XYZ file of C-alpha atoms in Angstrom:
678
model
C -36.331 -23.874 55.935
C -34.956 -23.157 59.669
C -32.560 -26.068 61.544
C -32.616 -27.346 64.393
C -30.706 -26.166 67.304
C -28.688 -29.598 67.381
C -27.831 -29.248 63.290
C -26.799 -25.409 64.277
C -24.535 -25.977 66.901
C -23.188 -28.681 64.416
C -23.377 -26.103 61.541
C -21.374 -22.971 63.948
C -18.428 -25.522 64.771
C -17.739 -26.244 61.933
C -17.654 -23.121 60.547
C -14.963 -22.189 63.712
C -13.235 -25.164 62.817
C -12.125 -23.439 59.592
C -11.617 -20.206 60.886
C -9.613 -21.791 63.097
C -7.619 -23.766 60.300
C -6.913 -20.654 58.388
C -5.699 -18.871 61.150
C -2.827 -21.123 61.422
C -1.864 -21.187 57.807
C -1.808 -17.902 57.763
C 0.581 -17.734 60.918
C 2.983 -20.482 59.498
C 3.214 -18.233 56.229
C 3.743 -14.903 58.734
C 6.343 -16.607 60.849
C 8.096 -17.882 57.794
C 8.240 -14.171 56.053
C 9.775 -13.265 59.076
C 12.488 -15.493 59.000
C 13.338 -14.771 55.913
C 13.368 -10.629 56.305
C 15.826 -11.704 59.484
C 18.448 -13.780 57.375
C 18.854 -10.724 54.756
C 22.043 -9.025 55.731
C 22.297 -5.351 55.905
C 25.430 -3.678 54.918
C 26.510 -0.040 55.104
C 25.031 2.082 52.175
C 27.217 3.379 49.575
C 27.094 7.142 48.944
C 28.735 8.770 45.596
C 29.190 12.457 45.290
C 26.759 14.572 42.853
C 29.123 16.290 40.352
C 26.781 19.281 39.106
C 29.195 20.768 37.133
C 28.555 20.006 32.866
C 31.346 19.701 30.837
C 29.618 21.678 28.215
C 30.150 25.945 27.605
C 28.321 27.736 25.436
C 29.590 29.378 22.597
C 28.702 33.037 20.611
C 25.600 34.009 19.689
C 25.212 32.939 16.251
C 21.228 33.587 15.088
C 21.338 32.442 11.377
C 23.660 28.861 12.618
C 24.555 26.210 9.958
C 25.325 22.488 10.406
C 29.008 22.234 9.663
C 31.336 19.011 9.352
C 33.455 19.012 12.660
C 36.892 16.844 12.009
C 34.927 14.225 14.193
C 32.222 13.650 12.196
C 34.693 12.827 8.615
C 36.121 9.610 8.512
C 39.050 8.710 6.230
C 38.034 6.439 3.590
C 40.705 3.713 3.324
C 39.684 2.616 -0.104
C 39.466 5.986 -2.257
C 42.014 8.317 0.180
C 38.968 10.581 0.803
C 36.900 11.955 3.503
C 33.115 11.167 3.676
C 30.298 11.713 5.846
C 30.100 9.379 9.128
C 26.222 8.873 8.758
C 24.648 8.779 6.462
C 27.244 7.664 4.226
C 27.995 10.393 1.628
C 29.906 10.028 -1.910
C 34.036 11.431 -2.756
C 34.438 15.010 -1.924
C 35.915 16.295 -6.095
C 39.945 16.812 -4.941
C 39.335 20.370 -7.045
C 36.835 22.411 -4.982
C 35.889 19.949 -2.188
C 32.270 20.153 -3.133
C 29.681 17.033 -4.086
C 26.513 17.719 -5.470
C 25.450 14.140 -6.235
C 22.515 12.661 -4.009
C 22.691 10.955 -0.964
C 19.676 8.197 -0.708
C 18.640 8.115 3.486
C 15.255 6.432 3.289
C 13.308 5.285 0.744
C 11.738 8.449 -1.682
C 14.076 11.065 0.340
C 17.933 12.290 -0.778
C 20.197 14.792 0.332
C 22.305 16.822 -1.170
C 26.815 17.907 0.506
C 27.411 20.774 -0.741
C 30.090 23.049 1.136
C 29.707 21.301 4.469
C 25.802 21.462 4.095
C 22.899 19.214 3.911
C 19.977 19.659 1.236
C 17.057 18.196 1.922
C 15.070 16.710 -1.150
C 11.589 16.905 -1.402
C 10.214 12.849 -0.086
C 8.504 11.071 -2.764
C 6.541 8.198 -1.952
C 6.560 5.050 -3.747
C 2.462 4.081 -4.551
C 1.189 0.884 -4.113
C -1.571 -0.730 -6.497
C -5.177 -1.719 -4.752
C -7.601 -4.066 -6.538
C -10.930 -4.649 -5.149
C -14.049 -6.991 -6.495
C -17.193 -7.535 -4.573
C -19.742 -9.330 -5.678
C -23.442 -9.142 -4.336
C -26.408 -11.251 -4.765
C -29.564 -11.546 -3.413
C -32.439 -13.982 -4.319
C -36.099 -13.726 -3.148
C -38.637 -16.462 -4.017
C -41.723 -15.516 -2.351
C -44.556 -16.950 -4.025
C -47.661 -17.224 -0.948
C -50.545 -18.844 -1.651
C -53.928 -18.508 0.257
C -57.101 -20.790 -0.649
C -57.737 -23.500 -2.896
C -55.109 -23.237 -5.738
C -57.146 -25.458 -8.283
C -60.412 -24.544 -6.896
C -59.790 -20.750 -8.150
C -58.290 -21.668 -11.465
C -54.678 -20.701 -10.906
C -51.960 -21.112 -13.259
C -48.480 -23.148 -12.538
C -45.724 -20.919 -11.834
C -43.405 -22.050 -14.136
C -44.944 -20.863 -17.376
C -44.184 -17.280 -15.312
C -40.514 -17.927 -14.725
C -40.193 -19.033 -18.023
C -41.170 -15.433 -19.225
C -39.035 -13.490 -16.520
C -36.336 -15.676 -18.286
C -37.012 -14.205 -21.312
C -37.268 -10.923 -20.259
C -33.933 -11.217 -18.637
C -32.644 -12.585 -22.124
C -33.859 -9.345 -24.319
C -32.846 -7.120 -21.137
C -29.413 -9.003 -21.627
C -29.309 -8.856 -25.856
C -30.128 -5.086 -25.461
C -26.843 -4.226 -23.408
C -24.833 -3.116 -25.686
C -21.417 -4.977 -23.933
C -20.704 -7.433 -21.341
C -17.840 -6.592 -18.187
C -17.722 -10.349 -17.432
C -13.967 -11.455 -17.941
C -12.844 -7.693 -18.859
C -11.431 -6.709 -15.710
C -8.783 -9.639 -16.066
C -7.391 -8.867 -18.887
C -7.240 -5.534 -18.940
C -5.254 -6.161 -15.098
C -2.716 -8.008 -16.710
C -2.544 -6.019 -20.408
C -4.098 -2.638 -20.598
C -4.044 -2.730 -24.562
C -6.198 -5.295 -24.208
C -9.116 -2.362 -23.548
C -8.818 -1.142 -27.021
C -11.062 -4.070 -28.565
C -13.616 -2.977 -26.347
C -13.341 0.747 -27.124
C -13.886 -0.264 -30.901
C -17.523 -2.221 -29.638
C -17.871 1.504 -28.101
C -17.352 3.179 -31.325
C -19.319 0.540 -33.425
C -22.656 0.622 -31.043
C -25.951 1.011 -33.298
C -29.674 1.742 -32.276
C -31.509 -1.471 -32.787
C -35.143 -0.843 -34.747
C -37.312 -2.405 -33.069
C -41.008 -1.679 -32.262
C -42.108 -0.222 -28.751
C -37.893 -0.067 -27.662
C -36.253 3.818 -27.307
C -32.624 3.850 -27.567
C -30.500 7.537 -26.669
C -26.724 6.957 -27.719
C -24.440 9.778 -27.506
C -20.838 10.099 -27.815
C -18.124 12.180 -26.390
C -18.008 15.690 -25.488
C -21.702 15.833 -25.808
C -21.883 13.154 -23.320
C -20.795 15.500 -20.313
C -24.412 17.226 -18.634
C -27.744 15.560 -16.738
C -29.892 12.913 -19.485
C -32.808 11.733 -19.028
C -34.042 9.712 -21.192
C -31.721 10.747 -23.370
C -33.306 14.293 -23.123
C -30.901 16.624 -22.224
C -31.627 18.752 -18.648
C -30.397 21.375 -15.980
C -30.723 19.426 -13.063
C -31.648 15.379 -12.574
C -35.405 14.407 -10.845
C -35.351 13.750 -6.943
C -35.867 10.143 -6.316
C -38.449 11.463 -3.305
C -40.489 12.242 -6.441
C -40.963 9.830 -8.520
C -41.669 7.194 -6.313
C -45.196 5.221 -6.704
C -48.084 6.481 -4.717
C -48.359 3.298 -2.169
C -44.778 3.515 -1.437
C -44.781 7.388 -0.843
C -47.595 6.971 1.431
C -45.954 4.165 3.345
C -42.713 6.385 3.885
C -44.562 9.146 4.791
C -46.676 6.961 7.665
C -43.558 5.861 9.089
C -41.823 9.356 9.333
C -44.855 11.051 10.529
C -45.601 13.444 8.192
C -49.270 11.606 6.348
C -51.245 14.043 4.520
C -54.383 15.022 5.896
C -56.232 15.233 2.742
C -55.328 11.275 2.307
C -57.024 10.299 5.636
C -60.461 12.103 4.604
C -63.117 10.663 2.709
C -63.967 6.631 3.101
C -64.923 6.607 -1.191
C -63.162 3.344 -2.508
C -62.155 5.306 -5.126
C -59.945 7.353 -3.586
C -56.148 5.927 -3.858
C -53.372 5.650 -0.905
C -54.702 6.194 2.380
C -53.683 4.949 5.844
C -54.505 1.532 7.422
C -55.259 0.704 11.171
C -52.775 -1.898 11.534
C -48.768 -2.308 12.134
C -45.889 0.231 10.851
C -44.966 -1.632 8.230
C -47.702 -1.511 5.704
C -50.047 1.350 4.021
C -53.202 0.855 2.048
C -55.854 2.235 0.571
C -58.625 3.896 1.886
C -61.174 0.295 2.726
C -61.768 -1.950 5.483
C -60.450 -5.085 3.679
C -57.124 -4.146 2.458
C -54.909 -6.423 0.075
C -51.484 -5.609 -0.561
C -49.469 -8.604 -3.031
C -46.978 -5.608 -4.532
C -45.219 -2.725 -3.171
C -41.947 -4.672 -3.245
C -38.681 -2.570 -3.436
C -35.192 -4.146 -4.998
C -32.172 -1.595 -4.795
C -28.119 -0.931 -5.728
C -26.416 0.920 -4.866
C -22.528 1.422 -5.528
C -20.268 4.427 -4.712
C -16.532 4.701 -6.043
C -14.317 7.282 -5.125
C -11.004 7.289 -6.059
C -8.070 9.747 -5.699
C -4.603 7.632 -6.439
C -2.086 9.106 -8.214
C -1.718 12.399 -10.316
C 0.427 14.890 -11.928
C 1.172 18.601 -13.823
C 2.710 16.869 -16.220
C 3.123 12.948 -17.518
C 5.003 11.259 -20.113
C 4.371 8.333 -21.172
C 6.003 5.806 -23.864
C 3.609 3.620 -24.471
C -0.876 4.536 -25.199
C -2.340 6.598 -23.195
C -6.224 5.293 -23.128
C -9.099 7.286 -21.492
C -12.750 5.735 -21.634
C -15.889 6.442 -19.956
C -19.307 4.788 -20.688
C -22.298 3.970 -19.039
C -25.470 1.630 -20.386
C -28.709 2.051 -19.122
C -31.535 -0.761 -19.909
C -35.012 -0.510 -18.220
C -37.591 -3.770 -19.799
C -40.559 -3.612 -18.605
C -43.757 -5.451 -19.119
C -47.323 -4.028 -17.322
C -50.011 -5.825 -18.618
C -53.087 -6.837 -16.139
C -56.351 -9.092 -16.883
C -59.514 -9.741 -15.769
C -60.510 -12.630 -16.859
C -58.976 -12.500 -20.307
C -59.156 -8.462 -21.118
C -57.242 -6.350 -20.315
C -57.804 -4.247 -17.208
C -57.110 -0.579 -17.050
C -56.992 0.236 -13.275
C -57.633 3.950 -11.893
C -54.195 3.820 -10.535
C -50.990 5.619 -12.286
C -49.242 4.456 -15.282
C -45.575 2.833 -14.667
C -42.761 4.596 -15.476
C -39.110 3.732 -16.278
C -36.364 6.207 -15.854
C -32.795 6.196 -16.772
C -31.020 9.127 -15.564
C -26.980 10.105 -16.073
C -24.562 12.498 -15.365
C -21.032 12.796 -16.606
C -19.310 15.883 -15.261
C -15.619 16.673 -15.586
C -13.908 19.628 -14.328
C -10.719 21.630 -14.254
C -8.616 21.833 -10.989
C -5.454 23.202 -10.497
C -2.725 21.410 -8.576
C -2.990 22.456 -4.892
C -0.359 24.639 -3.228
C 0.497 20.826 -1.232
C 2.136 19.722 -4.705
C 4.274 22.611 -5.318
C 6.525 23.231 -3.312
C 7.212 27.458 -2.802
C 10.052 28.969 -1.482
C 9.744 32.534 0.529
C 11.841 33.728 -2.635
C 10.588 32.225 -5.635
C 13.441 30.948 -7.978
C 12.482 30.759 -12.075
C 13.293 26.861 -12.007
C 13.377 24.016 -9.767
C 16.973 23.805 -7.763
C 16.216 20.252 -6.222
C 14.890 17.014 -7.974
C 14.470 13.610 -6.541
C 13.417 10.319 -8.927
C 11.811 7.510 -7.541
C 11.984 4.375 -9.159
C 8.735 1.580 -9.063
C 9.907 -1.383 -11.246
C 6.338 -3.142 -11.991
C 2.836 -1.869 -12.599
C 0.467 0.189 -10.767
C -2.843 -0.176 -11.042
C -5.955 0.650 -8.844
C -8.847 -1.301 -9.628
C -12.455 -1.324 -8.402
C -14.952 -4.050 -9.961
C -18.655 -4.275 -7.973
C -20.953 -6.494 -9.333
C -25.060 -6.345 -7.456
C -27.637 -8.803 -8.522
C -30.840 -9.116 -7.459
C -33.690 -11.570 -8.180
C -37.112 -11.266 -6.752
C -39.980 -13.596 -7.570
C -43.126 -12.780 -6.032
C -45.536 -14.893 -7.699
C -49.137 -14.949 -5.137
C -52.119 -16.770 -5.534
C -54.632 -15.563 -3.624
C -58.347 -17.151 -3.318
C -59.761 -14.260 -0.985
C -62.840 -14.246 0.884
C -63.664 -12.079 4.604
C -65.483 -12.725 7.297
C -64.412 -9.959 9.646
C -65.106 -6.295 9.817
C -61.560 -4.820 8.352
C -58.964 -7.148 7.170
C -55.063 -6.861 6.330
C -53.297 -9.180 3.969
C -50.079 -8.601 3.114
C -47.878 -10.873 0.637
C -45.913 -8.880 -1.489
C -44.102 -5.505 0.145
C -40.612 -7.306 0.275
C -37.099 -5.059 0.637
C -33.967 -6.365 -0.872
C -30.605 -4.031 -1.025
C -27.360 -4.393 -2.160
C -24.827 -1.494 -0.690
C -20.925 -1.152 -1.941
C -18.522 1.543 -1.226
C -15.051 1.953 -2.080
C -12.483 4.574 -2.292
C -9.014 4.557 -2.674
C -6.396 7.566 -1.724
C -2.882 7.905 -2.708
C -0.337 10.704 -3.911
C 0.241 13.913 -6.137
C 3.597 13.984 -7.871
C 4.528 16.990 -10.209
C 5.955 14.452 -12.636
C 5.107 11.292 -13.718
C 6.633 8.896 -16.118
C 4.809 5.692 -17.786
C 7.293 3.361 -19.480
C 4.190 1.457 -20.766
C 0.464 2.585 -21.363
C -1.467 4.575 -18.969
C -4.840 3.522 -18.934
C -8.127 5.817 -17.141
C -11.845 3.543 -17.707
C -14.632 4.238 -16.119
C -17.512 2.198 -17.200
C -21.008 1.857 -15.620
C -24.056 -1.223 -16.450
C -27.340 -1.235 -15.288
C -30.030 -3.091 -15.866
C -33.863 -3.168 -14.329
C -35.919 -5.873 -15.821
C -39.975 -6.252 -14.146
C -42.743 -8.653 -15.486
C -45.957 -7.529 -13.648
C -48.922 -9.110 -15.304
C -51.210 -9.815 -13.014
C -54.616 -12.240 -13.334
C -57.967 -11.735 -11.684
C -60.824 -13.431 -11.604
C -64.198 -13.669 -9.775
C -67.318 -11.818 -9.965
C -66.924 -10.266 -6.170
C -63.868 -7.902 -7.844
C -66.005 -5.847 -10.092
C -66.697 -3.578 -6.841
C -63.186 -3.583 -5.429
C -60.585 -0.844 -5.995
C -57.467 -2.258 -7.907
C -54.101 -0.658 -7.991
C -52.176 -3.142 -10.478
C -49.747 -0.621 -11.671
C -47.234 2.699 -10.787
C -44.405 1.005 -11.003
C -41.051 2.545 -11.306
C -37.928 1.633 -12.595
C -35.087 3.574 -12.130
C -31.341 4.114 -13.270
C -28.918 6.861 -11.829
C -25.509 6.722 -13.003
C -23.054 9.549 -12.354
C -19.200 9.859 -13.388
C -17.480 12.642 -12.108
C -13.731 13.922 -12.535
C -12.580 16.273 -11.050
C -8.711 17.524 -12.937
C -8.560 17.679 -16.982
C -6.187 15.440 -18.943
C -4.630 17.574 -22.058
C -2.707 15.928 -24.876
C 0.832 17.704 -25.480
C 3.576 16.560 -28.260
C 6.087 14.934 -26.655
C 9.636 17.316 -25.957
C 12.791 15.714 -27.291
C 14.155 15.688 -23.386
C 11.697 14.187 -22.562
C 11.638 11.296 -24.358
C 15.175 10.807 -23.408
C 14.478 11.059 -20.322
C 12.370 8.196 -20.375
C 14.836 6.318 -22.473
C 17.431 6.723 -19.953
C 15.208 5.502 -16.972
C 13.938 2.485 -18.931
C 17.934 1.777 -19.479
C 18.230 2.332 -15.781
C 18.967 5.683 -14.696
C 18.441 7.426 -11.646
C 18.569 11.024 -12.016
C 16.680 13.503 -13.927
C 18.709 15.662 -17.039
C 18.790 19.279 -16.029
C 16.776 20.276 -19.399
C 14.123 18.400 -18.483
C 13.867 19.698 -14.517
C 14.664 22.782 -15.950
C 11.840 22.549 -18.582
C 8.696 25.410 -18.674
C 6.339 23.363 -17.434
C 8.281 23.773 -13.943
C 8.970 27.160 -14.315
C 8.643 29.020 -10.404
C 9.269 25.518 -8.200
C 11.914 24.888 -5.962
C 11.319 21.363 -5.788
C 10.809 18.935 -8.374
C 9.275 15.446 -6.927
C 9.249 13.058 -9.928
C 8.674 9.259 -10.230
C 9.302 7.101 -13.065
C 6.662 3.978 -13.658
C 8.988 0.534 -15.205
C 5.584 -0.781 -16.528
C 1.871 0.242 -16.679
C -0.432 2.581 -14.806
C -4.021 1.358 -14.598
C -6.629 3.240 -12.980
C -9.960 1.327 -13.592
C -13.621 1.430 -12.211
C -16.755 -0.826 -13.320
C -19.909 -1.008 -11.824
C -22.867 -3.423 -12.849
C -25.858 -3.777 -11.308
C -28.824 -5.721 -12.072
C -32.224 -5.838 -10.963
C -34.750 -8.959 -12.153
C -38.262 -9.085 -10.584
C -41.546 -11.016 -11.465
C -44.481 -10.272 -10.066
C -46.996 -12.012 -11.205
C -49.858 -12.378 -8.951
C -53.163 -14.216 -9.365
C -56.320 -13.133 -7.036
C -59.735 -14.811 -7.014
C -62.698 -13.501 -5.033
C -66.202 -14.439 -5.434
C -69.827 -12.839 -5.118
C -69.872 -13.520 -1.796
C -66.512 -13.467 -0.458
C -67.490 -10.894 2.049
C -69.797 -11.824 4.537
C -69.482 -8.873 7.227
C -71.959 -7.297 9.229
C -71.189 -3.736 7.503
C -72.860 -3.035 4.613
C -70.648 -2.357 1.432
C -67.421 -2.863 2.993
C -65.128 -1.667 0.622
C -61.795 -3.751 -0.938
C -58.727 -2.369 -1.913
C -56.474 -4.981 -3.822
C -52.710 -3.258 -4.737
C -50.791 -5.952 -6.449
C -48.257 -3.097 -8.646
C -46.571 -0.029 -6.875
C -43.040 -2.282 -7.252
C -39.962 0.313 -7.195
C -36.385 -1.254 -8.768
C -33.389 1.300 -8.608
C -30.172 0.807 -9.870
C -27.933 3.896 -8.297
C -23.594 4.116 -8.862
C -21.936 6.963 -8.574
C -17.989 7.237 -9.623
C -15.528 10.346 -8.802
C -12.101 10.967 -9.645
C -10.360 13.865 -8.009
C -6.882 14.959 -9.311
C -5.894 18.011 -11.375
C -5.162 18.948 -14.188
C -2.186 17.046 -15.921
C -0.295 18.433 -19.467
C -0.355 14.287 -21.344
C 2.689 13.485 -23.551
C 2.035 10.178 -25.172
C 4.626 7.956 -27.247
C 1.917 5.438 -28.598
C -1.153 6.392 -29.428
C -4.158 8.599 -27.855
C -7.704 7.591 -27.275
C -10.384 9.418 -25.641
C -14.112 8.278 -25.567
C -17.455 9.063 -24.380
C -20.365 6.910 -24.460
C -24.159 6.918 -23.067
C -26.561 4.289 -23.682
C -30.075 4.247 -22.882
C -32.565 2.227 -23.494
C -36.090 1.454 -22.598
C -38.837 -0.964 -23.477
C -42.199 -0.701 -21.716
C -44.815 -3.227 -22.927
C -48.595 -2.152 -21.147
C -50.435 -3.237 -24.127
C -49.842 -7.142 -24.854
C -52.672 -9.231 -26.409
C -54.509 -11.520 -23.529
C -53.493 -14.485 -25.658
C -49.831 -14.026 -25.042
C -48.198 -11.897 -27.956
C -46.706 -9.831 -26.605
C -43.193 -9.488 -24.415
C -42.190 -12.926 -25.375
C -42.772 -12.893 -28.949
C -40.774 -9.591 -28.792
C -38.039 -10.595 -26.700
C -37.340 -13.719 -28.826
C -37.350 -11.427 -32.214
C -35.197 -8.791 -30.599
C -32.810 -11.463 -29.091
C -32.611 -12.853 -32.730
C -32.435 -9.267 -34.193
C -29.377 -7.931 -31.584
C -27.787 -11.229 -31.512
C -27.117 -11.445 -35.621
C -26.083 -7.574 -36.179
C -25.139 -5.837 -32.953
C -23.314 -8.262 -30.664
C -19.848 -9.572 -31.947
C -19.893 -12.360 -29.559
C -23.110 -13.588 -28.154
C -24.064 -13.006 -24.166
C -23.691 -16.671 -23.706
C -20.576 -16.832 -24.902
C -19.249 -14.281 -23.172
C -20.422 -15.759 -19.848
C -19.305 -18.551 -20.398
C -16.182 -17.679 -21.014
C -16.047 -16.020 -17.281
C -16.787 -19.080 -15.960
C -20.397 -17.401 -14.965
C -23.669 -19.067 -15.202
C -26.593 -16.142 -15.499
C -29.211 -18.401 -14.466
C -31.267 -16.443 -12.937
C -33.728 -18.106 -10.397
C -31.519 -20.797 -9.705
C -28.258 -19.069 -8.767
C -25.544 -20.141 -11.134
C -22.374 -20.342 -9.668
C -20.055 -17.054 -8.256
C -18.175 -14.735 -10.998
C -14.432 -15.221 -11.085
C -13.164 -12.228 -12.591
C -9.700 -12.104 -11.234
C -9.405 -16.003 -12.920
C -6.832 -15.585 -15.425
C -4.430 -13.710 -12.175
C -5.204 -16.782 -10.020
C -4.581 -19.975 -11.927
């Protein structure tokens, strides 16, 4: 509101008063500044002459100039009476010829030679460090929706479904030929502790169980692409194996709908568009129910290029191991009021895909110093010592548990309905990468280990139960599940075992005793012909390069759906109803890529080189509706495997590692570094 005349006059007066007060304050500060300025004594300014003449004169033109030591840069040594270089300090000069050829360190990994008054800089040799990454990712999802009256519909309790899933998980764990729990800490502490693991790999046999398909491929035969035990030219594309429901859903989100999918109104036509939100795709019907179409994905990528050399001499053992284990366990039995339900949807599928590729790769030019005029053998070499072990280790464990046991009593009163209680999505993603250095020669005083292991497990229980006369005319899709394990191990650089030469063996002993230089017989070996400089690394302890990926997906999608005969009361006649309880997608994807170059490896101990591919699939789709199926088979298989295949039971291994693998209660986190931190 506006002010009256009196109030406004008072406000103006107050404003003028404030302005006057500020003016007085500013004037006071200004006067003080002026007084201080007048108080400053200003004397005469001093001027100094400018000298434009430099005290130096240029010498004669020397196109190939070389630094020579001037008398001023050489200081007498009081202790020895000889002359040494001022910065950096050089060794004493020989009395006979005045030369010194011993290297002088000027920084970590670099040194110089003092020869005939000139300096030769030796190649820089970096010291590698160690890197250990431990990644544990866990997702638990319990999405047990209820619509309607559970008691009136006669739905079963969820405890039985959890118990069935636990039994299937025990079966899958028993089918895995080895466990990685507790393995990392043991191998980091002592790489030779991997030898018992190698023995387990070599002793694996395929169990004889009805319905179980197992393929075991060893050593050189593992190279290539295998799909469910069959060697193929290339791996099948992920997009070509999607369940139809999920494929249609993704096509809609990408704006790539197939016109054929959107035509027609026959309730038996499969998977068409839905007039609702962007997150759901449905069968061509007016009433659409989706309790399945869940997705669980684990993805891990490891890329390493730590340290490598064209020649490696190892005093202890050399262990090279690549192992892949893939297990799919699927139970997909739908029942309609106690009888097996075979709908028109596509059957469920399980795929184990493994790729192993080892390529030759010569040392890049950057790792071999070439002069303009090549010499026969190196003239200069530099040795750097590392006291202790060098390890680069990546351990990734991804665990997903999903329970989507929905109980729906369906009634429809609107002209169109969309009910979505499934379509959950979980995703674990991990990436690790380490990049190091290249050398010409590496000496290892202990054991050298290169180990890549991938474990992948998918378990799906999709036993749906249907009841009610209203479902007789409904379009039901209860199958079309896809389980996919995909593992890839690629290595650039082939290690070739060669005989340990006498001079290299002697050099290892000398370095072990503390030697800091390399004998000329080693430096001028046939392996280094054509090189001018030699970069040498000596590791006093062990050299360990290890990558382990363990991926697990557990899912229970055991839905119960009841629909009475009069459940549909719509203004439209013959309104179609579609129900999707299957179409679940589970994937484990792991990739390990090691980049190095071809190496000749000399071994003082034993040389172990093993590769193994293990693929197992168990699909149960014809179980007896009375319950004799996966549960009974699981108990039999677990007992058989525990007695005949597994040296230590899975439970004992997990307990010793401090990990409680309780699938739906979470348990405790796995401490893979327990022996390193206690």
